[in-house]
mmCIF file of C-alpha atoms and ligand atoms in Angstrom:
data_model
loop_
_atom_site.group_PDB
_atom_site.id
_atom_site.type_symbol
_atom_site.label_atom_id
_atom_site.label_comp_id
_atom_site.label_asym_id
_atom_site.label_seq_id
_atom_site.Cartn_x
_atom_site.Cartn_y
_atom_site.Cartn_z
ATOM 1 C CA MET A 1 17.493 21.391 1.001
ATOM 2 C CA ALA A 2 17.324 17.859 0.569
ATOM 3 C CA ARG A 3 14.514 15.965 2.341
ATOM 4 C CA THR A 4 15.251 13.314 5.207
ATOM 5 C CA CYS A 5 13.582 9.587 5.108
ATOM 6 C CA VAL A 6 13.872 6.675 7.088
ATOM 7 C CA LEU A 7 14.644 3.694 4.925
ATOM 8 C CA ILE A 8 13.945 0.396 6.462
ATOM 9 C CA PRO A 9 15.298 -2.184 4.288
ATOM 10 C CA GLY A 10 13.426 -5.334 6.437
ATOM 11 C CA ASP A 11 14.295 -8.051 5.496
ATOM 12 C CA GLY A 12 13.800 -11.499 3.489
ATOM 13 C CA ILE A 13 13.552 -10.017 -0.482
ATOM 14 C CA GLY A 14 13.472 -6.981 1.108
ATOM 15 C CA PRO A 15 17.064 -5.354 1.680
ATOM 16 C CA GLU A 16 17.439 -6.418 -2.133
ATOM 17 C CA VAL A 17 14.665 -4.084 -3.348
ATOM 18 C CA CYS A 18 15.512 -1.261 -1.617
ATOM 19 C CA GLY A 19 18.636 -1.755 -2.502
ATOM 20 C CA ALA A 20 17.798 -1.494 -6.167
ATOM 21 C CA VAL A 21 15.083 1.303 -5.067
ATOM 22 C CA VAL A 22 17.759 3.331 -3.751
ATOM 23 C CA ARG A 23 20.333 2.888 -6.981
ATOM 24 C CA VAL A 24 17.629 4.124 -8.857
ATOM 25 C CA LEU A 25 16.190 7.299 -7.397
ATOM 26 C CA GLU A 26 20.087 7.961 -6.516
ATOM 27 C CA ALA A 27 20.630 7.691 -10.366
ATOM 28 C CA ALA A 28 17.729 9.616 -10.828
ATOM 29 C CA GLY A 29 19.019 12.911 -8.968
ATOM 30 C CA ALA A 30 16.278 12.144 -5.945
ATOM 31 C CA ASP A 31 17.172 15.108 -3.465
ATOM 32 C CA LEU A 32 16.605 13.076 -0.767
ATOM 33 C CA VAL A 33 18.846 11.703 2.168
ATOM 34 C CA TRP A 34 18.522 8.330 3.664
ATOM 35 C CA GLU A 35 18.628 7.422 7.465
ATOM 36 C CA ARG A 36 18.589 3.700 7.694
ATOM 37 C CA HIS A 37 16.847 1.823 10.600
ATOM 38 C CA PRO A 38 16.133 -1.695 10.985
ATOM 39 C CA ALA A 39 12.684 -3.555 11.516
ATOM 40 C CA GLY A 40 11.717 -7.134 11.612
ATOM 41 C CA THR A 41 13.888 -9.635 12.131
ATOM 42 C CA SER A 42 16.922 -7.757 10.959
ATOM 43 C CA ALA A 43 16.387 -5.984 14.110
ATOM 44 C CA LEU A 44 16.214 -8.771 16.051
ATOM 45 C CA GLU A 45 19.658 -10.060 14.514
ATOM 46 C CA ALA A 46 21.113 -6.381 15.333
ATOM 47 C CA GLY A 47 20.637 -7.708 18.814
ATOM 48 C CA ALA A 48 17.118 -5.483 19.403
ATOM 49 C CA ASP A 49 14.825 -7.229 22.217
ATOM 50 C CA THR A 50 11.877 -6.056 19.389
ATOM 51 C CA VAL A 51 11.245 -5.905 15.912
ATOM 52 C CA LEU A 52 10.127 -2.544 15.458
ATOM 53 C CA PRO A 53 12.899 -0.801 17.601
ATOM 54 C CA GLU A 54 11.460 2.892 19.147
ATOM 55 C CA SER A 55 14.702 4.138 17.634
ATOM 56 C CA THR A 56 13.246 3.151 14.296
ATOM 57 C CA LEU A 57 9.657 4.960 15.138
ATOM 58 C CA ALA A 58 10.996 7.838 16.909
ATOM 59 C CA ALA A 59 12.825 8.623 13.003
ATOM 60 C CA VAL A 60 10.076 7.879 11.245
ATOM 61 C CA ARG A 61 8.128 10.307 13.811
ATOM 62 C CA ALA A 62 10.643 12.882 13.801
ATOM 63 C CA HIS A 63 11.234 13.331 9.632
ATOM 64 C CA GLY A 64 7.511 11.626 8.882
ATOM 65 C CA LEU A 65 8.301 10.291 5.580
ATOM 66 C CA ALA A 66 9.780 6.242 5.460
ATOM 67 C CA LEU A 67 10.604 4.085 2.655
ATOM 68 C CA LYS A 68 10.265 0.698 3.844
ATOM 69 C CA GLY A 69 10.430 -2.984 2.929
ATOM 70 C CA PRO A 70 9.006 -5.874 3.749
ATOM 71 C CA CYS A 71 9.508 -7.060 6.828
ATOM 72 C CA THR A 72 9.003 -10.610 8.510
ATOM 73 C CA THR A 73 7.091 -11.140 12.043
ATOM 74 C CA PRO A 74 8.092 -14.310 13.576
ATOM 75 C CA ILE A 75 5.396 -16.775 14.751
ATOM 76 C CA GLY A 76 4.684 -17.271 17.518
ATOM 77 C CA GLY A 77 6.953 -15.727 20.075
ATOM 78 C CA GLY A 78 4.593 -13.183 20.887
ATOM 79 C CA PHE A 79 6.061 -10.295 18.505
ATOM 80 C CA ALA A 80 2.963 -8.358 17.016
ATOM 81 C CA SER A 81 3.524 -8.102 13.387
ATOM 82 C CA VAL A 82 5.783 -5.105 12.337
ATOM 83 C CA ASN A 83 3.114 -3.649 9.740
ATOM 84 C CA VAL A 84 0.426 -3.744 12.073
ATOM 85 C CA ALA A 85 2.550 -2.169 15.502
ATOM 86 C CA LEU A 86 4.287 0.361 12.787
ATOM 87 C CA ARG A 87 0.794 1.916 11.571
ATOM 88 C CA LYS A 88 -0.628 1.869 15.219
ATOM 89 C CA GLY A 89 2.512 3.353 16.555
ATOM 90 C CA LEU A 90 2.594 6.148 13.688
ATOM 91 C CA ASP A 91 -1.533 6.060 13.805
ATOM 92 C CA LEU A 92 -0.946 5.688 9.819
ATOM 93 C CA TYR A 93 -4.860 5.297 8.994
ATOM 94 C CA ALA A 94 -5.174 4.924 5.544
ATOM 95 C CA ALA A 95 -3.500 2.581 3.042
ATOM 96 C CA VAL A 96 -3.449 3.541 -0.497
ATOM 97 C CA ARG A 97 -2.309 1.105 -3.434
ATOM 98 C CA PRO A 98 -2.515 1.942 -6.979
ATOM 99 C CA VAL A 99 -3.435 -0.757 -9.298
ATOM 100 C CA ARG A 100 -2.746 0.373 -13.133
ATOM 101 C CA SER A 101 -2.266 -1.960 -15.772
ATOM 102 C CA LEU A 102 1.307 -1.752 -17.442
ATOM 103 C CA GLU A 103 2.197 -2.001 -20.869
ATOM 104 C CA GLY A 104 4.439 -4.772 -21.381
ATOM 105 C CA VAL A 105 3.156 -6.528 -18.852
ATOM 106 C CA GLU A 106 0.310 -9.300 -20.544
ATOM 107 C CA THR A 107 -2.879 -9.499 -18.009
ATOM 108 C CA ARG A 108 -6.303 -10.746 -18.593
ATOM 109 C CA PHE A 109 -7.306 -6.814 -18.798
ATOM 110 C CA GLU A 110 -5.671 -3.784 -20.350
ATOM 111 C CA ASP A 111 -6.483 -0.914 -18.844
ATOM 112 C CA VAL A 112 -7.280 -1.927 -15.684
ATOM 113 C CA ASP A 113 -6.891 1.803 -13.487
ATOM 114 C CA LEU A 114 -8.021 1.448 -9.507
ATOM 115 C CA VAL A 115 -7.324 2.789 -5.976
ATOM 116 C CA VAL A 116 -7.687 0.266 -2.875
ATOM 117 C CA VAL A 117 -8.192 2.912 0.109
ATOM 118 C CA ARG A 118 -7.955 0.521 2.878
ATOM 119 C CA GLU A 119 -8.622 1.249 7.147
ATOM 120 C CA ASN A 120 -5.345 0.702 8.736
ATOM 121 C CA THR A 121 -6.045 0.855 12.543
ATOM 122 C CA GLU A 122 -8.780 -1.195 13.511
ATOM 123 C CA GLY A 123 -11.632 -3.474 12.567
ATOM 124 C CA LEU A 124 -10.067 -7.498 13.011
ATOM 125 C CA TYR A 125 -6.624 -6.320 13.022
ATOM 126 C CA SER A 126 -7.335 -4.707 16.350
ATOM 127 C CA GLY A 127 -5.590 -8.303 18.229
ATOM 128 C CA ILE A 128 -8.266 -8.447 20.652
ATOM 129 C CA GLU A 129 -8.155 -12.346 20.805
ATOM 130 C CA ASN A 130 -9.483 -14.348 23.825
ATOM 131 C CA GLU A 131 -9.847 -18.292 24.927
ATOM 132 C CA VAL A 132 -13.824 -17.950 26.001
ATOM 133 C CA THR A 133 -13.144 -21.458 27.258
ATOM 134 C CA GLU A 134 -11.219 -24.400 26.249
ATOM 135 C CA GLY A 135 -12.255 -25.050 22.391
ATOM 136 C CA VAL A 136 -13.307 -21.992 22.330
ATOM 137 C CA VAL A 137 -11.895 -18.963 21.084
ATOM 138 C CA THR A 138 -12.967 -15.229 19.676
ATOM 139 C CA SER A 139 -11.421 -12.560 17.718
ATOM 140 C CA LEU A 140 -13.063 -9.042 18.121
ATOM 141 C CA LYS A 141 -13.967 -6.714 14.923
ATOM 142 C CA VAL A 142 -13.585 -3.124 16.143
ATOM 143 C CA ALA A 143 -15.337 0.068 14.279
ATOM 144 C CA THR A 144 -15.573 3.188 15.954
ATOM 145 C CA VAL A 145 -17.266 6.074 14.759
ATOM 146 C CA ARG A 146 -13.996 8.318 14.512
ATOM 147 C CA ALA A 147 -11.761 5.646 12.433
ATOM 148 C CA CYS A 148 -14.999 5.076 10.032
ATOM 149 C CA ARG A 149 -15.718 9.209 9.788
ATOM 150 C CA ARG A 150 -11.484 9.764 9.161
ATOM 151 C CA ILE A 151 -11.334 7.418 6.596
ATOM 152 C CA ALA A 152 -14.540 8.110 4.521
ATOM 153 C CA ARG A 153 -13.435 11.198 4.612
ATOM 154 C CA PHE A 154 -9.590 10.623 3.027
ATOM 155 C CA ALA A 155 -11.520 8.770 0.417
ATOM 156 C CA LEU A 156 -12.949 11.690 -0.420
ATOM 157 C CA ASP A 157 -10.533 14.561 -0.237
ATOM 158 C CA TYR A 158 -8.069 11.952 -2.568
ATOM 159 C CA ALA A 159 -11.015 11.006 -4.944
ATOM 160 C CA LEU A 160 -11.930 15.122 -5.539
ATOM 161 C CA THR A 161 -7.547 16.039 -5.524
ATOM 162 C CA ARG A 162 -7.092 13.089 -8.273
ATOM 163 C CA GLY A 163 -10.347 13.748 -10.025
ATOM 164 C CA ARG A 164 -11.622 10.458 -9.682
ATOM 165 C CA ARG A 165 -15.044 9.768 -10.381
ATOM 166 C CA LYS A 166 -16.821 7.153 -7.721
ATOM 167 C CA VAL A 167 -15.526 5.644 -4.207
ATOM 168 C CA THR A 168 -17.106 2.250 -3.770
ATOM 169 C CA VAL A 169 -17.958 0.602 -0.348
ATOM 170 C CA PHE A 170 -17.174 -3.017 -0.065
ATOM 171 C CA HIS A 171 -18.855 -4.247 3.207
ATOM 172 C CA LYS A 172 -20.580 -7.016 4.389
ATOM 173 C CA ALA A 173 -23.514 -4.974 6.288
ATOM 174 C CA ASN A 174 -25.974 -7.872 5.836
ATOM 175 C CA ILE A 175 -23.840 -9.933 8.466
ATOM 176 C CA MET A 176 -21.973 -7.755 10.541
ATOM 177 C CA LYS A 177 -24.379 -5.594 10.991
ATOM 178 C CA LEU A 178 -23.203 -3.064 13.761
ATOM 179 C CA SER A 179 -19.538 -3.118 12.672
ATOM 180 C CA ASP A 180 -19.788 -2.892 8.560
ATOM 181 C CA GLY A 181 -23.046 -1.434 9.425
ATOM 182 C CA LEU A 182 -20.855 1.722 11.240
ATOM 183 C CA PHE A 183 -18.668 2.002 8.148
ATOM 184 C CA LEU A 184 -21.521 2.486 6.238
ATOM 185 C CA ASP A 185 -23.333 5.231 7.793
ATOM 186 C CA CYS A 186 -20.097 6.830 8.240
ATOM 187 C CA ALA A 187 -19.518 6.918 4.706
ATOM 188 C CA ARG A 188 -22.582 7.783 3.578
ATOM 189 C CA GLU A 189 -22.609 11.195 6.339
ATOM 190 C CA VAL A 190 -19.181 11.680 4.384
ATOM 191 C CA PHE A 191 -20.444 11.669 1.005
ATOM 192 C CA ARG A 192 -24.012 13.132 1.105
ATOM 193 C CA GLY A 193 -24.101 16.372 -1.022
ATOM 194 C CA THR A 194 -20.583 15.656 -2.703
ATOM 195 C CA GLU A 195 -19.716 15.550 -6.118
ATOM 196 C CA VAL A 196 -18.036 12.297 -5.511
ATOM 197 C CA GLU A 197 -20.613 9.424 -7.137
ATOM 198 C CA TYR A 198 -20.999 7.005 -4.053
ATOM 199 C CA GLU A 199 -21.901 3.061 -4.033
ATOM 200 C CA GLU A 200 -21.678 -0.094 -2.063
ATOM 201 C CA ARG A 201 -21.363 -3.260 -2.853
ATOM 202 C CA ILE A 202 -21.014 -6.122 -0.835
ATOM 203 C CA ILE A 203 -17.643 -7.766 -0.716
ATOM 204 C CA ASP A 204 -18.495 -10.911 -1.910
ATOM 205 C CA ALA A 205 -20.396 -9.889 -4.847
ATOM 206 C CA GLY A 206 -18.029 -6.847 -5.752
ATOM 207 C CA CYS A 207 -15.240 -9.287 -6.027
ATOM 208 C CA MET A 208 -16.886 -11.173 -8.768
ATOM 209 C CA GLN A 209 -17.773 -7.687 -10.496
ATOM 210 C CA LEU A 210 -14.004 -7.396 -10.302
ATOM 211 C CA VAL A 211 -12.536 -10.322 -12.129
ATOM 212 C CA ARG A 212 -15.238 -10.095 -14.742
ATOM 213 C CA ASP A 213 -14.897 -6.411 -15.382
ATOM 214 C CA PRO A 214 -12.625 -4.131 -12.874
ATOM 215 C CA SER A 215 -13.611 -0.599 -15.164
ATOM 216 C CA VAL A 216 -16.998 -0.505 -13.201
ATOM 217 C CA PHE A 217 -15.026 0.425 -10.313
ATOM 218 C CA ASP A 218 -12.511 3.268 -9.264
ATOM 219 C CA VAL A 219 -11.679 3.935 -5.822
ATOM 220 C CA LEU A 220 -12.522 1.014 -3.435
ATOM 221 C CA LEU A 221 -12.838 1.768 0.596
ATOM 222 C CA CYS A 222 -12.747 -1.160 2.406
ATOM 223 C CA GLU A 223 -12.230 -1.607 5.925
ATOM 224 C CA ASN A 224 -8.880 -3.493 7.448
ATOM 225 C CA LEU A 225 -9.082 -6.833 6.236
ATOM 226 C CA TYR A 226 -11.404 -6.398 3.614
ATOM 227 C CA GLY A 227 -8.834 -3.809 2.026
ATOM 228 C CA ASP A 228 -5.648 -6.477 2.863
ATOM 229 C CA VAL A 229 -7.739 -9.125 0.769
ATOM 230 C CA VAL A 230 -8.874 -7.097 -2.180
ATOM 231 C CA SER A 231 -5.364 -5.678 -2.502
ATOM 232 C CA ASP A 232 -3.872 -8.789 -3.640
ATOM 233 C CA LEU A 233 -7.038 -9.262 -5.754
ATOM 234 C CA CYS A 234 -6.494 -6.671 -7.388
ATOM 235 C CA ALA A 235 -2.539 -6.608 -7.395
ATOM 236 C CA GLY A 236 -3.525 -9.698 -9.555
ATOM 237 C CA LEU A 237 -5.334 -7.854 -12.323
ATOM 238 C CA VAL A 238 -2.695 -6.380 -13.294
ATOM 239 C CA GLY A 239 0.578 -8.824 -13.312
ATOM 240 C CA GLY A 240 0.894 -9.409 -9.662
ATOM 241 C CA LEU A 241 2.452 -8.595 -6.219
ATOM 242 C CA GLY A 242 5.676 -7.184 -8.272
ATOM 243 C CA VAL A 243 4.095 -4.075 -9.625
ATOM 244 C CA THR A 244 1.912 -2.857 -6.863
ATOM 245 C CA PRO A 245 2.454 0.071 -4.741
ATOM 246 C CA GLY A 246 1.125 1.290 -1.637
ATOM 247 C CA ALA A 247 1.693 3.935 0.942
ATOM 248 C CA ASN A 248 0.697 4.681 4.667
ATOM 249 C CA PHE A 249 -0.852 7.797 5.461
ATOM 250 C CA GLY A 250 -1.636 9.397 9.180
ATOM 251 C CA GLU A 251 -1.982 13.530 10.179
ATOM 252 C CA SER A 252 1.849 13.975 10.296
ATOM 253 C CA CYS A 253 3.488 10.863 9.148
ATOM 254 C CA ALA A 254 3.649 9.203 5.684
ATOM 255 C CA VAL A 255 5.223 5.468 5.118
ATOM 256 C CA PHE A 256 5.418 4.720 1.489
ATOM 257 C CA GLU A 257 6.102 0.081 1.025
ATOM 258 C CA ALA A 258 4.816 -2.501 -1.701
ATOM 259 C CA VAL A 259 1.750 -4.115 -0.736
ATOM 260 C CA HIS A 260 3.890 -7.821 -0.820
ATOM 261 C CA GLY A 261 5.668 -9.223 1.839
ATOM 262 C CA SER A 262 8.982 -10.350 2.729
ATOM 263 C CA ALA A 263 8.703 -14.087 0.412
ATOM 264 C CA PRO A 264 11.498 -15.650 1.828
ATOM 265 C CA ASP A 265 10.986 -18.683 -1.043
ATOM 266 C CA ILE A 266 13.144 -16.092 -3.421
ATOM 267 C CA ALA A 267 14.612 -14.144 -0.927
ATOM 268 C CA GLY A 268 18.766 -13.490 -1.466
ATOM 269 C CA GLN A 269 18.926 -15.068 -5.083
ATOM 270 C CA ASP A 270 18.533 -11.941 -6.935
ATOM 271 C CA ALA A 271 14.859 -12.683 -8.156
ATOM 272 C CA ALA A 272 12.488 -10.256 -6.246
ATOM 273 C CA ASN A 273 11.171 -7.429 -8.386
ATOM 274 C CA PRO A 274 11.807 -4.670 -7.199
ATOM 275 C CA LEU A 275 8.935 -2.610 -9.244
ATOM 276 C CA ALA A 276 6.625 -2.480 -6.474
ATOM 277 C CA LEU A 277 8.665 -0.513 -3.969
ATOM 278 C CA LEU A 278 10.343 1.618 -6.579
ATOM 279 C CA MET A 279 6.508 2.252 -7.792
ATOM 280 C CA SER A 280 6.015 3.326 -3.970
ATOM 281 C CA ALA A 281 9.199 5.549 -4.082
ATOM 282 C CA VAL A 282 7.591 7.477 -7.058
ATOM 283 C CA MET A 283 4.472 7.949 -5.001
ATOM 284 C CA LEU A 284 6.767 9.297 -2.300
ATOM 285 C CA LEU A 285 8.621 11.700 -4.130
ATOM 286 C CA ASN A 286 5.066 12.794 -5.843
ATOM 287 C CA HIS A 287 3.763 12.973 -2.387
ATOM 288 C CA LEU A 288 7.188 15.606 -1.814
ATOM 289 C CA GLY A 289 5.740 17.004 -4.542
ATOM 290 C CA GLU A 290 2.620 18.219 -3.315
ATOM 291 C CA HIS A 291 3.764 20.756 -1.173
ATOM 292 C CA SER A 292 5.203 24.089 -1.825
ATOM 293 C CA GLY A 293 9.002 23.663 -3.420
ATOM 294 C CA GLY A 294 7.847 20.176 -4.165
ATOM 295 C CA GLU A 295 8.643 20.864 -8.539
ATOM 296 C CA PRO A 296 11.989 19.059 -8.687
ATOM 297 C CA HIS A 297 10.292 15.876 -6.402
ATOM 298 C CA ARG A 298 7.096 15.810 -9.056
ATOM 299 C CA ALA A 299 10.142 15.761 -12.152
ATOM 300 C CA CYS A 300 12.042 13.340 -10.726
ATOM 301 C CA ALA A 301 9.227 11.331 -9.726
ATOM 302 C CA ALA A 302 7.799 11.891 -13.624
ATOM 303 C CA ARG A 303 11.344 11.054 -14.871
ATOM 304 C CA ILE A 304 11.355 7.255 -12.983
ATOM 305 C CA ARG A 305 7.872 6.919 -14.342
ATOM 306 C CA ASP A 306 9.004 7.309 -17.754
ATOM 307 C CA ALA A 307 12.089 5.159 -17.331
ATOM 308 C CA TYR A 308 10.447 2.260 -15.645
ATOM 309 C CA ASP A 309 7.100 2.012 -18.175
ATOM 310 C CA ALA A 310 9.670 1.907 -21.565
ATOM 311 C CA THR A 311 11.656 -0.670 -19.576
ATOM 312 C CA LEU A 312 8.326 -2.734 -19.265
ATOM 313 C CA ARG A 313 7.361 -1.959 -22.618
ATOM 314 C CA ALA A 314 11.001 -2.859 -24.270
ATOM 315 C CA GLY A 315 9.708 -6.663 -23.184
ATOM 316 C CA ALA A 316 12.465 -6.195 -20.220
ATOM 317 C CA LEU A 317 10.517 -7.798 -17.396
ATOM 318 C CA THR A 318 11.462 -10.246 -14.147
ATOM 319 C CA ARG A 319 10.289 -13.666 -13.507
ATOM 320 C CA ASP A 320 7.414 -12.720 -11.850
ATOM 321 C CA VAL A 321 5.952 -11.233 -14.679
ATOM 322 C CA GLY A 322 6.644 -13.145 -17.435
ATOM 323 C CA GLY A 323 10.670 -12.419 -18.203
ATOM 324 C CA SER A 324 14.219 -13.499 -17.176
ATOM 325 C CA LEU A 325 15.742 -10.816 -15.416
ATOM 326 C CA GLY A 326 17.136 -10.756 -12.409
ATOM 327 C CA THR A 327 16.622 -7.527 -9.841
ATOM 328 C CA HIS A 328 20.151 -6.721 -10.448
ATOM 329 C CA ALA A 329 20.049 -6.791 -14.578
ATOM 330 C CA PHE A 330 16.052 -5.074 -14.103
ATOM 331 C CA THR A 331 17.389 -1.847 -11.983
ATOM 332 C CA ASP A 332 20.439 -1.457 -14.972
ATOM 333 C CA ALA A 333 17.943 -1.881 -17.570
ATOM 334 C CA ILE A 334 15.808 1.051 -15.729
ATOM 335 C CA ILE A 335 18.901 3.026 -14.394
ATOM 336 C CA GLU A 336 20.027 2.890 -18.608
ATOM 337 C CA ARG A 337 16.435 4.361 -19.754
ATOM 338 C CA LEU A 338 16.507 7.709 -17.085
HETATM 339 P P1 ATP B 401 3.611 -11.668 4.022
HETATM 340 O O1 ATP B 401 2.496 -12.577 4.825
HETATM 341 O O2 ATP B 401 4.900 -11.091 5.169
HETATM 342 O O3 ATP B 401 2.683 -10.868 3.594
HETATM 343 P P2 ATP B 401 3.407 -13.709 2.007
HETATM 344 O O4 ATP B 401 3.751 -14.982 2.237
HETATM 345 O O5 ATP B 401 1.168 -13.442 2.042
HETATM 346 O O6 ATP B 401 3.826 -12.360 3.464
HETATM 347 P P3 ATP B 401 4.716 -12.551 0.122
HETATM 348 O O7 ATP B 401 5.928 -12.575 0.451
HETATM 349 O O8 ATP B 401 3.905 -11.195 -0.172
HETATM 350 O O9 ATP B 401 3.670 -13.394 0.765
HETATM 351 O O10 ATP B 401 4.821 -12.969 -1.189
HETATM 352 C C1 ATP B 401 4.065 -14.381 -1.822
HETATM 353 C C2 ATP B 401 4.559 -14.286 -2.837
HETATM 354 O O11 ATP B 401 4.770 -13.971 -4.284
HETATM 355 C C3 ATP B 401 6.155 -15.029 -2.657
HETATM 356 O O12 ATP B 401 6.428 -16.279 -2.171
HETATM 357 C C4 ATP B 401 7.158 -14.646 -3.901
HETATM 358 O O13 ATP B 401 7.102 -16.175 -4.800
HETATM 359 C C5 ATP B 401 5.713 -13.703 -5.006
HETATM 360 N N1 ATP B 401 6.274 -11.982 -4.497
HETATM 361 C C6 ATP B 401 6.404 -11.143 -3.592
HETATM 362 N N2 ATP B 401 6.621 -10.315 -4.431
HETATM 363 C C7 ATP B 401 7.621 -10.408 -4.865
HETATM 364 C C8 ATP B 401 8.459 -9.544 -5.652
HETATM 365 N N3 ATP B 401 8.651 -8.591 -5.384
HETATM 366 N N4 ATP B 401 8.945 -9.895 -6.524
HETATM 367 C C9 ATP B 401 8.824 -11.426 -7.192
HETATM 368 N N5 ATP B 401 7.796 -12.087 -6.660
HETATM 369 C C10 ATP B 401 6.881 -11.586 -5.411
#
């Protein structure tokens, strides 16, 4: 029976890249039924009084699965970030962002193969900010044993099930001794005695090493803000935001989305690269493929991956990675190769 997946087109380039991805998935015969729900400014335009309507959250809770385009959070006006609200509302505590070199996309490095695992629910994203007195504000960084342990366990489990050799924690515990200190303590406890190699890097030195030689790393485990920044840095190693997928996992829900934002500067111009969201959709199919009876989903994922790899190898590229194709023509080029 076809699996229902919530589709959140979002706004900016969201509807364009979502439309492209749905075309590819349908052409590849993915056994999915889409249920569309709004979020972001498109939700406000549809008459909602919030950027993340309760009906959208309820749909993801009910089906446990969503493919999401980027959503703009209006600056000011008291709206919380859609992404942060979604992650908190569904307790999507782990973000996974695989970063790999793509044949045909020319970059400084050739064999990048990294995975960023990012804690998604706390740190400086707790949203606890205060004006202490006029001209003095604070932003609170929150770390709890529960969240630090479960993200470390998630990274360990991910490494073990995917055969990854090493996990490196990026931290700044020399300065944030309590919060980053707790993150490290929990990670050490979780990895102790396991067969996965475990190491730690102070984040500034780690970033320098990443851009000099990314091959020294494998899985990077980061608290929330570091994960955000390091994900974009890693995206830059393989061709940018147009080619970097992502997934957010909780105990009972998984939401797949590209790392990039709504890119309003190129929205509506047929200029967006849909590959990052398409790669996220491949992660979604592989996720379904991990469960019993999931073989057809895995086969469909492999078909799509082979098709986009062949498209890139043939030099059919969008402008953000050095080519000349628009969103539509690039999508057609992938569909031709399915
Ligand atoms: P947000 O704050 O919502 O994360 P942002 O302003 O930090 O968004 P993005 O929207 O992610 O940044 O994009 C930054 C720039 O990268 C965009 O302005 C756009 O030019 C480019 N970009 C991002 N995603 C894509 C894509 N899929 N295809 C082509 N270019 C992209």
